[in-house]
XYZ file of C-alpha atoms in Angstrom:
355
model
C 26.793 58.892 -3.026
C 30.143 57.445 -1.859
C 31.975 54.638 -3.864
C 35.041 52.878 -2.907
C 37.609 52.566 -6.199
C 37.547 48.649 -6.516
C 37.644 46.593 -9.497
C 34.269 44.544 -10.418
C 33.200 41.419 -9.429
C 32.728 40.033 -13.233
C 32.332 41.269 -16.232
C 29.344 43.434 -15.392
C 27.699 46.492 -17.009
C 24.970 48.818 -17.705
C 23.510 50.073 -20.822
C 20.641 52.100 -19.687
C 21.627 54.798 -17.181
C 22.869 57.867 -17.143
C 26.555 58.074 -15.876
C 27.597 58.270 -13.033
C 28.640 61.308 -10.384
C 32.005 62.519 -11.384
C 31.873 61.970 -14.748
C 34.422 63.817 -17.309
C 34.999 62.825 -20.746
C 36.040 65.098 -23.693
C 31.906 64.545 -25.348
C 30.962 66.709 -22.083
C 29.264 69.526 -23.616
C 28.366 71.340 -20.201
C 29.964 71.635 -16.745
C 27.444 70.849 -14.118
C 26.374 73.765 -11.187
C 29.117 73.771 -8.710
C 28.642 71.153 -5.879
C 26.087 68.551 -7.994
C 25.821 65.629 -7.918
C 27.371 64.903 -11.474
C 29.687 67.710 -11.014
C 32.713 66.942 -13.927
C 36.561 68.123 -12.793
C 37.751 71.159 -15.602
C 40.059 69.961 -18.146
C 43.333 70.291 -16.872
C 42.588 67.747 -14.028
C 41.440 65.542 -16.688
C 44.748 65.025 -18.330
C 46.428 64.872 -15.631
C 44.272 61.960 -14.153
C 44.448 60.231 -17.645
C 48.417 60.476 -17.744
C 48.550 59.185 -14.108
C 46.853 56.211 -15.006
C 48.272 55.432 -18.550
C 44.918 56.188 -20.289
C 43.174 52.989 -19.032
C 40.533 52.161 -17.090
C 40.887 50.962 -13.298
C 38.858 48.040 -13.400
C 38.690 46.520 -16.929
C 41.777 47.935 -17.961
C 39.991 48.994 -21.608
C 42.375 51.349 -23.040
C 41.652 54.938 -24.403
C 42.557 56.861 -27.344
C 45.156 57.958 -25.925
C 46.869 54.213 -25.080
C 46.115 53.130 -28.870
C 42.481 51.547 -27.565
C 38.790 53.312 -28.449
C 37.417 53.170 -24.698
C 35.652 56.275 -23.642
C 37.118 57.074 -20.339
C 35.473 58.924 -17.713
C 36.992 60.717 -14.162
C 35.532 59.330 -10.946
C 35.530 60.800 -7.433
C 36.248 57.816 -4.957
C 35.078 59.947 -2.442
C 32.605 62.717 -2.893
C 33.443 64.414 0.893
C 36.653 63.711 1.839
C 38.096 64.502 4.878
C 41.692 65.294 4.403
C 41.833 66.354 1.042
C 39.955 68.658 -2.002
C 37.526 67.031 -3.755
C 39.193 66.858 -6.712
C 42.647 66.201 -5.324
C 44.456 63.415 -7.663
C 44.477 61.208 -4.911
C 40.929 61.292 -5.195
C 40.296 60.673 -8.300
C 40.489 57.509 -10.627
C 39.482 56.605 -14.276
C 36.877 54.459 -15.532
C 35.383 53.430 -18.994
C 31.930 54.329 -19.605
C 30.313 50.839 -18.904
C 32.687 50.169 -15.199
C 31.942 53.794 -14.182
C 27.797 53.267 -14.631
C 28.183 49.727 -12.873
C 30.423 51.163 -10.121
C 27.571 53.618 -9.154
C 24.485 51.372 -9.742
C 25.917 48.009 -8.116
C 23.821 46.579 -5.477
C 25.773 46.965 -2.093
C 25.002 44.024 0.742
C 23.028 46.810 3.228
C 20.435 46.719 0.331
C 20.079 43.208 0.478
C 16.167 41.920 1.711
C 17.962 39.663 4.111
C 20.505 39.199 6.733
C 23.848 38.538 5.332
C 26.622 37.906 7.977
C 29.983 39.440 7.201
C 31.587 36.500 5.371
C 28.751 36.134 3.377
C 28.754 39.655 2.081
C 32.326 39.801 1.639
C 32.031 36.829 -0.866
C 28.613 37.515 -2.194
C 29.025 39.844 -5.528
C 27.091 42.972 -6.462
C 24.794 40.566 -9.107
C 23.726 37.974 -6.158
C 22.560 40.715 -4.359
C 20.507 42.148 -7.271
C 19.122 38.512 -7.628
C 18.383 38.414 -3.771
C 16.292 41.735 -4.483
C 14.766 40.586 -7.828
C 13.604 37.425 -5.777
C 11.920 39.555 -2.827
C 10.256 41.992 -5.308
C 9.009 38.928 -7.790
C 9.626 35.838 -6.330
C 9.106 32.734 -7.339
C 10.759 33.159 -11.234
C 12.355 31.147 -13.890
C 15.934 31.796 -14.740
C 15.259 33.959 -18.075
C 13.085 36.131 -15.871
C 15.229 36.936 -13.287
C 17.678 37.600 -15.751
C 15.965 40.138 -17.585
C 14.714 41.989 -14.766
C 18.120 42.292 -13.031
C 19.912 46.325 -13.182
C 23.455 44.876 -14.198
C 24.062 43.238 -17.936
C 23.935 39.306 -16.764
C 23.463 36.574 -18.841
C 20.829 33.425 -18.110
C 23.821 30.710 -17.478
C 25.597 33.521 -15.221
C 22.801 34.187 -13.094
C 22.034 29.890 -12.944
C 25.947 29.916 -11.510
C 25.043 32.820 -9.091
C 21.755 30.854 -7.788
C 23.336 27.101 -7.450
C 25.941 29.883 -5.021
C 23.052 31.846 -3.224
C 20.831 28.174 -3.176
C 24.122 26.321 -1.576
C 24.917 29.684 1.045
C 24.222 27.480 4.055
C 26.727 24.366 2.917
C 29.771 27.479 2.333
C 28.712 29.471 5.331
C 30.134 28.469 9.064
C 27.224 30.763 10.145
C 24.010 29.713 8.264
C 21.644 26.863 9.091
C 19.040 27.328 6.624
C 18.768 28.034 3.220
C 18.920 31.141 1.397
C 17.415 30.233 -1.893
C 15.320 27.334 -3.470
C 14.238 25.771 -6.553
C 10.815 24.271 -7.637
C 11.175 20.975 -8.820
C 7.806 20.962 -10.115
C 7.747 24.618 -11.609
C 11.802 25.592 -11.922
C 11.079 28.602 -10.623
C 13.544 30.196 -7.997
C 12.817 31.879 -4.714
C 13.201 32.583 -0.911
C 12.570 29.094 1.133
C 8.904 30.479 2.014
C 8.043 30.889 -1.677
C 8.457 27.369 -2.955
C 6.503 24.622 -2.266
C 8.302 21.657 -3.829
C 11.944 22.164 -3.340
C 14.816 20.602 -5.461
C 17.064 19.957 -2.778
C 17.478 16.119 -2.317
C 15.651 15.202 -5.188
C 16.303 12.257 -7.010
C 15.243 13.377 -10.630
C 13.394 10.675 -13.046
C 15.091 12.336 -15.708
C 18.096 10.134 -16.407
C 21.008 12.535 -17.831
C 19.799 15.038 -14.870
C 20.176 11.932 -12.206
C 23.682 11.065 -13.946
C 24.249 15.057 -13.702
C 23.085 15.227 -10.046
C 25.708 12.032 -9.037
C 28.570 13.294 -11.169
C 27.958 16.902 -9.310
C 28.161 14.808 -6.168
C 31.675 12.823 -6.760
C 33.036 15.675 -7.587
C 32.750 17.562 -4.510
C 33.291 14.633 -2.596
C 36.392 14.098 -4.447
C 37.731 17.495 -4.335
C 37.032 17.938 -0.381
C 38.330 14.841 0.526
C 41.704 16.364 -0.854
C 42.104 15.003 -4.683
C 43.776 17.419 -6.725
C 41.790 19.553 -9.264
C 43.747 18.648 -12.439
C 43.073 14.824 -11.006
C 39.308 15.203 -11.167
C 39.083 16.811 -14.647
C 41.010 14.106 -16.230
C 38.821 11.185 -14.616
C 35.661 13.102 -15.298
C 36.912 14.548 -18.562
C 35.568 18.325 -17.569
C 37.188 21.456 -17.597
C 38.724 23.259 -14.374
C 35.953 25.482 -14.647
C 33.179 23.109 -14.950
C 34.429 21.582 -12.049
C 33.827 24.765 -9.944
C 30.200 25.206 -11.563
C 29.605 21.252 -10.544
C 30.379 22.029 -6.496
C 28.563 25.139 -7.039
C 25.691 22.906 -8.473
C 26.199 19.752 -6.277
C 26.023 22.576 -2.932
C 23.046 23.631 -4.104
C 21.022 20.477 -4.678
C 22.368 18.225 -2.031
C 21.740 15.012 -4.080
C 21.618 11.786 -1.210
C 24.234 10.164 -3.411
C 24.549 7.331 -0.703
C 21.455 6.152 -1.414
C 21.824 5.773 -4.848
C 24.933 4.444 -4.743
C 24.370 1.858 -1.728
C 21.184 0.681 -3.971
C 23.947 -0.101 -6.863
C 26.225 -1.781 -5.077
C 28.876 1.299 -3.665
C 29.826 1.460 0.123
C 28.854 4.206 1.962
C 30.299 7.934 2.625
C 33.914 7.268 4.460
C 34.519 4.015 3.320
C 37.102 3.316 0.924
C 36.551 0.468 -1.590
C 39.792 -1.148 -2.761
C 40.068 -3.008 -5.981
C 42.794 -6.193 -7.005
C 44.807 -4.114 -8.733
C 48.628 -3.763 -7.126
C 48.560 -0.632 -5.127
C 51.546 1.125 -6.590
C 49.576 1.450 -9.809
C 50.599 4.023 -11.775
C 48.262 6.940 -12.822
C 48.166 6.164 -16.293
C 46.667 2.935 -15.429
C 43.854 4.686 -12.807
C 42.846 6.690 -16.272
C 42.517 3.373 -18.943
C 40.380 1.997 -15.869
C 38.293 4.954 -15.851
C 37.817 5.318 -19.507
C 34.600 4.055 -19.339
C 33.001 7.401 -17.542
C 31.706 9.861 -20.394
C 35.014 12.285 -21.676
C 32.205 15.083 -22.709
C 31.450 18.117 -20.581
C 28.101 17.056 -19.704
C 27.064 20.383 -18.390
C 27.506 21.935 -22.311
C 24.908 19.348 -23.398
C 21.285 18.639 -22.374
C 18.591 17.853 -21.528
C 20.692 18.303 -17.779
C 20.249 21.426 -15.872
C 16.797 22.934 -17.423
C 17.439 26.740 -19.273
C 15.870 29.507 -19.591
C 12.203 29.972 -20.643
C 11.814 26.216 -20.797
C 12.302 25.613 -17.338
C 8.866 25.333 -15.848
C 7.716 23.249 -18.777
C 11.144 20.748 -18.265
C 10.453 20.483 -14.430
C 6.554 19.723 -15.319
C 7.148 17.117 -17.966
C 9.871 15.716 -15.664
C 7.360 15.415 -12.441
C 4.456 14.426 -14.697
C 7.099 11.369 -15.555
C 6.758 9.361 -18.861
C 4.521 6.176 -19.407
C 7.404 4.076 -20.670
C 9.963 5.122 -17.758
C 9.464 2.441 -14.765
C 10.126 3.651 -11.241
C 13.794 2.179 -12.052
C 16.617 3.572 -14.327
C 17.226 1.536 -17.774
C 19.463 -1.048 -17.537
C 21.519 1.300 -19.792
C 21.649 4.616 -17.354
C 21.915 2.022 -14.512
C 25.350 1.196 -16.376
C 26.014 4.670 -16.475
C 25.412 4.895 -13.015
C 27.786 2.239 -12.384
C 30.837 3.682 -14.168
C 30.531 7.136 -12.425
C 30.331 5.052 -9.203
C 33.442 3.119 -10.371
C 35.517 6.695 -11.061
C 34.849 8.027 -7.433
C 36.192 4.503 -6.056
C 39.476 5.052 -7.689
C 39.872 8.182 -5.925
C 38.582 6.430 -3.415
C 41.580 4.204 -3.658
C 44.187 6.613 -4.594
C 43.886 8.736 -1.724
C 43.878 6.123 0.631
C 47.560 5.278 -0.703
């Protein structure tokens, strides 16, 4: 098995396989047979690998004994067969810890993916999506948790949500897809191929309130940041982080909530045309954020009930279709406010671009 010497995609590991081919670390109580698989370089080559790269490893950068750090480090062959050089040739070797070296050799590659991937997609795809893409063919439809558990690589439940709002929002990133990749139940929050849900999420305007407030903030902020506003900008009106605002495009991608029909039902203009309020145009910034104070300063996607979680997915999506005798077909006059205010901050950006 061949493996290129590249760092990981994320913080990714393994904790229950055997390592990997090439393996050399001083708990090695055996050399293998000459010319297997998990054939380990003698000791010599060792140090001089470890010295060569300062007694850390190549993709986390964990340091070993030797650099004052506890890491187990192991030798790896980048190339099992080279052409123009030994085997074990320095320049053909590299160093790992124990957990990068097993994910290095059991990472998912894109050729293993059960569906077409073009070449942009699998250059920005990581190892996990396509271990998700497999998980899906193999047990599709399946909540979050499940997916999570039955992946190869260490991946936690909120990681592998990011990684499906990605793989579920493919065709909005991708020049060269038309269709979608992945979809959500509304009705079960399950996740799988198109073909394998019935009731998809996409477009759906929830009855939940904090998940329709959710769903339009998602929305302004991709608007906002593809129409050109600057990132720093946008977390200060919404009061986010810079990294929430990544997981909200991610999120907002991956839904496709028709904010222009909420927001021509509550009064906003729609997509392309820019609202402008009394206020004298050279107002400062400062003055754009005491407007905007109104809009909620808490990272709403740290809080629920928003985005349903783990094993309580299919029973949030089913309580949140089956609806709730006191909510009307109307948002309270108190979300409708809500509503209102997060309407208000995208029409100052509105504004200040068009400056």
């Amino acid at each position: 098995m061949q493996a290129t010497n590249s760092q990981s995609d994320d913080d990714e590991s393994t904790s229950n396989t055997t390592a990997g081919e090439g393996e050399s670390d001083t708990e090695a109580s055996a050399m293998a047979k000459p010319h297997d698989a998990y054939e380990t370089v003698d000791p010599e080559t060792r140090k001089e690998v470890l010295e060569e790269h300062n007694h850390r490893c190549q993709s986390c950068g964990r340091r070993g004994p030797g650099n004052d750090g506890v890491a187990r480090l192991q030798v790896h062959h980048i190339d099992r067969d080279p052409d123009r050089m030994d085997e074990h040739a320095l320049e053909n070797l590299s160093l790992y810890c124990v957990p990068c070296h097993r994910w290095l050799h059991q990472r998912s590659t894109p050729d293993e993916a059960p569906v077409t991937l073009t070449e942009s997609e699998s250059q920005n795809l990581l190892s996990k999506d396509i271990e998700i893409l497999r998980y899906l063919a193999a047990h599709g439809p399946a909540r979050t948790g499940d997916i999570a558990a039955g992946l190869r690589v260490d991946a936690s439940v909120s990681t592998v949500r990011q990684r499906l709002w990605k793989l579920m929002g493919l065709d909005k990133t991708s020049e060269d897809r038309d269709e979608q990749l992945v979809d959500k139940n509304i009705e079960t929050g399950e996740w799988g191929f198109p073909e394998q849900i019935e009731h998809s999420a996409r477009g759906h305007i929830p009855d939940n309130t904090q998940l329709l407030l959710q769903r339009v903030e998602d929305e302004q902020v991709r608007d906002a940041l593809e129409r050109g506003c600057k990132r720093q900008h946008v977390q200060e009106v919404f009061g986010i982080t810079r990294r929430t605002t990544f997981n909200k495009v991610k999120r907002a991608q991956a839904f496709d909530f028709p904010l222009d029909v909420v927001s021509n039902q509550s009064g906003r203009p729609s997509k392309g045309t820019v609202t402008k309020h009394e206020s004298n145009a050279s107002e400062s910034e400062s003055d754009h954020q005491q407007r905007l104070g109104d809009v909620d300063n808490r990272d709403r996607d740290d809080r629920g009930p928003t985005e349903p979680m783990g094993a309580s997915e299919a029973t949030t999506a089913t309580q949140s279709v089956a609806g709730d005798d006191h909510r009307s077909e109307d948002v309270s006059t108190e979300s409708h406010q809500h509503l209102q205010d997060a309407i208000k901050a995208l029409q100052a950006v509105d504004e200040e671009l068009s400056l």
